[in-house]
């Protein structure tokens, strides 16, 4: 998410800031469900990914593979051989054997490696922490990260007493439903992304995953709470969905240091 947002600032697409729609091409994996909507909780939504989507999966996966275990001697996949499942598998291998802090550090290094030198400083100049910057990044999130998180929409939120359209409601996060892992959601997505926008780019971002239905609300412009003060720090595993779950623990073991 961070990478593509920065790459677009030099020639940003036309955006309708009220609707959050972008006119022109989009990086959009199509939902293959008959209803056209994400599948119910507990069932993985079927997607139909195109070439461009697989290119982005490959970019992220190959960067992360440098930090992953060998997966039992797995050979590195070629271009366009990665799909979403293999992308998630690389994330899972990065997670294994690392503490929560180290998992987040890996994601930070991966994100930095995908940016040109001086990118965070330039982002801060282009996007100071204003209402406009928050709304602009929310608008970009919807069309360009459908492939990563599934369908979403720009929504109105209140930040520091001001109503603005800098919220993004993700209907059912593709990353969470494919991994089925609370720890991966929190350690490999939520906190690294929040930290990168807030501390590297200077644009606060808070992400609030809902583990009841796998939706997620992103709020650009809102400073995130520390881990200890965030309700997700007490979240238990998805005992029936995660292969790494410990049903006897009241809190996901991947969140315990």
CSV table of C-alpha atoms in Angstrom, one decimal:
chain,number,residue,atom,x,y,z
A,1,UNK,CA,0.0,0.0,0.0
A,2,UNK,CA,2.8,2.4,1.0
A,3,UNK,CA,4.8,1.7,-2.2
A,4,UNK,CA,2.1,2.3,-4.8
A,5,UNK,CA,0.8,5.4,-3.0
A,6,UNK,CA,4.2,7.0,-3.3
A,7,UNK,CA,4.7,5.9,-6.9
A,8,UNK,CA,1.5,7.7,-7.9
A,9,UNK,CA,2.2,11.1,-6.4
A,10,UNK,CA,4.3,12.2,-9.4
A,11,UNK,CA,1.4,11.7,-11.8
A,12,UNK,CA,-1.7,11.1,-9.7
A,13,UNK,CA,-4.8,9.7,-11.3
A,14,UNK,CA,-7.9,11.9,-11.6
A,15,UNK,CA,-9.9,11.4,-8.4
A,16,UNK,CA,-13.4,12.2,-7.5
A,17,UNK,CA,-12.8,13.2,-3.9
A,18,UNK,CA,-16.5,13.0,-2.9
A,19,UNK,CA,-17.0,9.4,-4.2
A,20,UNK,CA,-13.5,8.2,-3.9
A,21,UNK,CA,-13.7,6.8,-7.4
A,22,UNK,CA,-10.7,6.9,-9.8
A,23,UNK,CA,-11.4,7.3,-13.5
A,24,UNK,CA,-9.3,5.1,-15.7
A,25,UNK,CA,-7.5,1.8,-15.1
A,26,UNK,CA,-7.4,0.1,-11.7
A,27,UNK,CA,-5.5,-2.7,-10.1
A,28,UNK,CA,-8.5,-4.7,-9.4
A,29,UNK,CA,-8.8,-8.4,-8.8
A,30,UNK,CA,-12.3,-9.5,-9.7
A,31,UNK,CA,-14.4,-11.4,-7.1
A,32,UNK,CA,-15.5,-14.7,-8.7
A,33,UNK,CA,-18.4,-15.3,-6.3
A,34,UNK,CA,-21.8,-15.5,-7.9
A,35,UNK,CA,-23.1,-12.7,-5.7
A,36,UNK,CA,-20.2,-10.4,-6.6
A,37,UNK,CA,-19.6,-9.9,-2.9
A,38,UNK,CA,-17.1,-11.4,-0.4
A,39,UNK,CA,-18.0,-14.9,0.9
A,40,UNK,CA,-19.4,-15.3,4.4
A,41,UNK,CA,-17.1,-15.5,7.4
A,42,UNK,CA,-15.2,-18.8,7.5
A,43,UNK,CA,-15.2,-19.2,3.7
A,44,UNK,CA,-12.5,-17.9,1.4
A,45,UNK,CA,-13.7,-15.5,-1.2
A,46,UNK,CA,-12.9,-16.6,-4.8
A,47,UNK,CA,-11.0,-14.0,-6.8
A,48,UNK,CA,-9.9,-13.9,-10.4
A,49,UNK,CA,-6.5,-12.2,-10.6
A,50,UNK,CA,-5.1,-10.7,-13.8
A,51,UNK,CA,-1.5,-10.2,-14.9
A,52,UNK,CA,-1.1,-6.9,-13.2
A,53,UNK,CA,-2.3,-8.2,-9.9
A,54,UNK,CA,0.1,-11.1,-10.1
A,55,UNK,CA,3.0,-8.7,-10.9
A,56,UNK,CA,2.3,-6.9,-7.6
A,57,UNK,CA,2.0,-10.2,-5.7
A,58,UNK,CA,5.3,-11.2,-7.2
A,59,UNK,CA,7.0,-7.9,-6.3
A,60,UNK,CA,6.0,-8.2,-2.6
A,61,UNK,CA,6.6,-11.9,-2.3
A,62,UNK,CA,10.1,-11.8,-3.8
A,63,UNK,CA,11.1,-9.0,-1.5
A,64,UNK,CA,9.8,-10.9,1.5
A,65,UNK,CA,11.3,-14.2,0.5
A,66,UNK,CA,14.7,-12.8,1.3
A,67,UNK,CA,13.7,-12.9,5.0
A,68,UNK,CA,11.7,-16.2,4.8
A,69,UNK,CA,12.7,-19.7,5.6
A,70,UNK,CA,13.3,-22.0,2.6
A,71,UNK,CA,9.9,-23.7,3.0
A,72,UNK,CA,11.4,-27.2,2.9
A,73,UNK,CA,13.7,-26.5,0.0
A,74,UNK,CA,11.1,-24.8,-2.2
A,75,UNK,CA,12.5,-23.3,-5.4
A,76,UNK,CA,12.0,-19.6,-6.1
A,77,UNK,CA,9.0,-19.1,-8.3
A,78,UNK,CA,9.3,-17.3,-11.7
A,79,UNK,CA,7.5,-14.2,-12.7
A,80,UNK,CA,3.7,-14.6,-12.8
A,81,UNK,CA,4.0,-18.0,-11.0
A,82,UNK,CA,3.1,-16.4,-7.7
A,83,UNK,CA,-0.6,-16.3,-6.8
A,84,UNK,CA,-2.2,-14.9,-3.7
A,85,UNK,CA,-1.8,-18.2,-1.7
A,86,UNK,CA,1.9,-18.2,-2.4
A,87,UNK,CA,2.2,-14.6,-1.4
A,88,UNK,CA,0.5,-15.4,1.9
A,89,UNK,CA,2.7,-18.4,2.4
A,90,UNK,CA,5.8,-16.3,2.1
A,91,UNK,CA,4.4,-14.0,4.8
A,92,UNK,CA,3.8,-17.0,7.0
A,93,UNK,CA,7.4,-18.2,6.6
A,94,UNK,CA,8.7,-14.8,7.5
A,95,UNK,CA,6.6,-14.9,10.7
A,96,UNK,CA,7.9,-18.2,11.9
A,97,UNK,CA,10.7,-18.0,14.5
A,98,UNK,CA,10.5,-14.2,14.8
A,99,UNK,CA,9.2,-12.1,17.6
A,100,UNK,CA,6.4,-9.6,17.1
A,101,UNK,CA,8.9,-6.8,16.9
A,102,UNK,CA,11.1,-8.6,14.4
A,103,UNK,CA,8.2,-9.4,12.2
A,104,UNK,CA,7.2,-5.8,12.0
A,105,UNK,CA,10.9,-4.8,11.3
A,106,UNK,CA,11.0,-7.2,8.3
A,107,UNK,CA,7.9,-5.6,6.8
A,108,UNK,CA,9.4,-2.1,7.4
A,109,UNK,CA,12.6,-3.2,5.6
A,110,UNK,CA,10.6,-4.7,2.7
A,111,UNK,CA,8.6,-1.5,2.3
A,112,UNK,CA,11.8,0.7,2.4
A,113,UNK,CA,13.5,-1.5,-0.2
A,114,UNK,CA,10.6,-0.9,-2.6
A,115,UNK,CA,11.0,2.9,-2.5
A,116,UNK,CA,13.5,5.1,-4.2
A,117,UNK,CA,16.1,6.9,-2.0
A,118,UNK,CA,14.7,9.8,-0.2
A,119,UNK,CA,11.1,8.8,-0.7
A,120,UNK,CA,9.8,9.3,2.8
A,121,UNK,CA,11.2,12.8,2.9
A,122,UNK,CA,9.6,13.6,-0.4
A,123,UNK,CA,6.3,12.1,0.6
A,124,UNK,CA,6.3,14.4,3.7
A,125,UNK,CA,6.7,17.4,1.4
A,126,UNK,CA,4.0,16.3,-1.0
A,127,UNK,CA,1.6,15.1,1.7
A,128,UNK,CA,1.8,17.1,4.9
A,129,UNK,CA,-0.6,15.8,7.6
A,130,UNK,CA,-3.7,17.8,6.3
A,131,UNK,CA,-7.3,16.9,5.7
A,132,UNK,CA,-6.7,16.9,2.0
A,133,UNK,CA,-3.7,14.5,2.2
A,134,UNK,CA,-5.7,12.1,4.4
A,135,UNK,CA,-8.6,12.2,2.0
A,136,UNK,CA,-6.4,11.8,-1.1
A,137,UNK,CA,-4.6,8.7,0.3
A,138,UNK,CA,-8.0,7.2,1.3
A,139,UNK,CA,-9.2,7.7,-2.3
A,140,UNK,CA,-6.1,6.0,-3.7
A,141,UNK,CA,-6.5,3.0,-1.4
A,142,UNK,CA,-9.8,1.9,-2.8
A,143,UNK,CA,-9.0,1.3,-6.5
A,144,UNK,CA,-5.4,0.4,-6.2
A,145,UNK,CA,-5.4,-2.1,-3.3
A,146,UNK,CA,-8.4,-4.2,-4.2
A,147,UNK,CA,-5.9,-6.9,-5.2
A,148,UNK,CA,-4.4,-6.9,-1.7
A,149,UNK,CA,-7.3,-6.4,0.7
A,150,UNK,CA,-10.4,-7.0,-1.4
A,151,UNK,CA,-13.3,-4.5,-2.1
A,152,UNK,CA,-13.4,-1.3,0.0
A,153,UNK,CA,-15.0,2.1,0.0
A,154,UNK,CA,-14.3,5.6,1.2
A,155,UNK,CA,-16.3,6.5,4.2
A,156,UNK,CA,-16.7,9.6,6.3
A,157,UNK,CA,-14.9,9.6,9.7
A,158,UNK,CA,-14.3,12.0,12.5
A,159,UNK,CA,-10.7,12.9,13.2
A,160,UNK,CA,-10.0,15.3,16.1
A,161,UNK,CA,-13.5,16.6,16.0
A,162,UNK,CA,-13.5,17.2,12.2
A,163,UNK,CA,-15.6,15.1,9.8
A,164,UNK,CA,-13.7,14.1,6.6
A,165,UNK,CA,-13.8,11.4,4.0
A,166,UNK,CA,-10.5,9.9,5.0
A,167,UNK,CA,-11.8,6.6,6.1
A,168,UNK,CA,-11.6,3.3,4.1
A,169,UNK,CA,-14.0,0.5,5.0
A,170,UNK,CA,-12.6,-2.9,3.8
A,171,UNK,CA,-15.6,-5.3,3.5
A,172,UNK,CA,-13.6,-8.5,4.1
A,173,UNK,CA,-9.8,-8.3,4.2
A,174,UNK,CA,-8.4,-10.8,1.7
A,175,UNK,CA,-5.1,-11.0,3.6
A,176,UNK,CA,-6.8,-12.0,6.8
A,177,UNK,CA,-9.3,-14.4,5.3
A,178,UNK,CA,-6.6,-16.2,3.3
A,179,UNK,CA,-4.2,-16.5,6.2
A,180,UNK,CA,-6.8,-17.1,8.8
A,181,UNK,CA,-4.2,-15.7,11.2
A,182,UNK,CA,-4.7,-13.0,13.8
A,183,UNK,CA,-1.0,-12.6,14.3
A,184,UNK,CA,-0.3,-12.1,10.6
A,185,UNK,CA,-3.0,-9.5,10.3
A,186,UNK,CA,-1.6,-7.5,13.3
A,187,UNK,CA,2.1,-8.1,13.0
A,188,UNK,CA,2.6,-8.2,9.2
A,189,UNK,CA,0.0,-5.7,8.2
A,190,UNK,CA,-1.7,-3.5,10.7
A,191,UNK,CA,1.2,-2.3,12.9
A,192,UNK,CA,3.8,-2.1,10.1
A,193,UNK,CA,1.5,-0.1,7.9
A,194,UNK,CA,0.4,2.2,10.7
A,195,UNK,CA,4.0,2.8,11.7
A,196,UNK,CA,5.2,3.4,8.2
A,197,UNK,CA,2.6,6.1,7.4
A,198,UNK,CA,2.8,7.7,10.8
A,199,UNK,CA,6.5,7.7,11.5
A,200,UNK,CA,8.2,7.4,8.0
A,201,UNK,CA,5.7,9.4,5.9
A,202,UNK,CA,4.4,11.7,8.6
A,203,UNK,CA,0.7,11.0,7.8
A,204,UNK,CA,-1.0,9.3,10.8
A,205,UNK,CA,-3.0,6.2,10.0
A,206,UNK,CA,-5.0,3.9,12.3
A,207,UNK,CA,-6.3,0.5,11.2
A,208,UNK,CA,-9.1,-1.2,13.1
A,209,UNK,CA,-9.6,-4.9,12.0
A,210,UNK,CA,-12.9,-6.5,13.0
A,211,UNK,CA,-12.2,-10.1,13.8
A,212,UNK,CA,-16.0,-10.9,14.0
A,213,UNK,CA,-16.4,-10.5,10.2
A,214,UNK,CA,-12.9,-9.9,8.9
A,215,UNK,CA,-13.7,-6.3,7.8
A,216,UNK,CA,-11.3,-3.5,8.6
A,217,UNK,CA,-11.5,0.3,8.9
A,218,UNK,CA,-8.6,2.5,8.0
A,219,UNK,CA,-8.6,6.1,9.2
A,220,UNK,CA,-6.0,8.4,7.6
A,221,UNK,CA,-5.2,11.3,9.8
A,222,UNK,CA,-5.8,9.5,13.1
A,223,UNK,CA,-2.8,8.8,15.3
A,224,UNK,CA,-2.7,5.1,16.2
A,225,UNK,CA,-2.5,3.9,19.8
A,226,UNK,CA,0.5,2.0,21.1
A,227,UNK,CA,0.3,-1.8,21.0
A,228,UNK,CA,-0.4,-2.1,24.7
A,229,UNK,CA,-3.3,0.3,24.4
A,230,UNK,CA,-4.9,-1.2,21.3
A,231,UNK,CA,-7.7,-3.7,21.8
A,232,UNK,CA,-6.2,-6.1,19.2
A,233,UNK,CA,-3.3,-6.8,21.6
A,234,UNK,CA,-5.8,-9.1,23.5
A,235,UNK,CA,-7.2,-10.8,20.5
A,236,UNK,CA,-7.4,-14.7,20.6
A,237,UNK,CA,-6.5,-16.9,17.7
A,238,UNK,CA,-8.9,-18.1,15.0
A,239,UNK,CA,-8.9,-21.6,16.5
A,240,UNK,CA,-10.8,-23.2,13.6
A,241,UNK,CA,-9.0,-21.3,10.8
A,242,UNK,CA,-5.3,-20.8,11.6
A,243,UNK,CA,-2.9,-23.7,11.3
A,244,UNK,CA,-0.6,-22.0,13.9
A,245,UNK,CA,-3.4,-21.4,16.4
A,246,UNK,CA,-3.2,-22.4,20.1
A,247,UNK,CA,-6.8,-22.8,21.2
A,248,UNK,CA,-5.8,-23.1,24.9
A,249,UNK,CA,-4.4,-19.6,24.9
A,250,UNK,CA,-6.6,-16.6,25.6
A,251,UNK,CA,-4.4,-14.4,23.4
A,252,UNK,CA,-2.9,-15.2,20.0
A,253,UNK,CA,0.6,-16.5,20.8
A,254,UNK,CA,2.1,-14.4,17.9
A,255,UNK,CA,1.1,-11.3,19.9
A,256,UNK,CA,3.0,-12.3,23.0
A,257,UNK,CA,6.4,-10.7,22.4
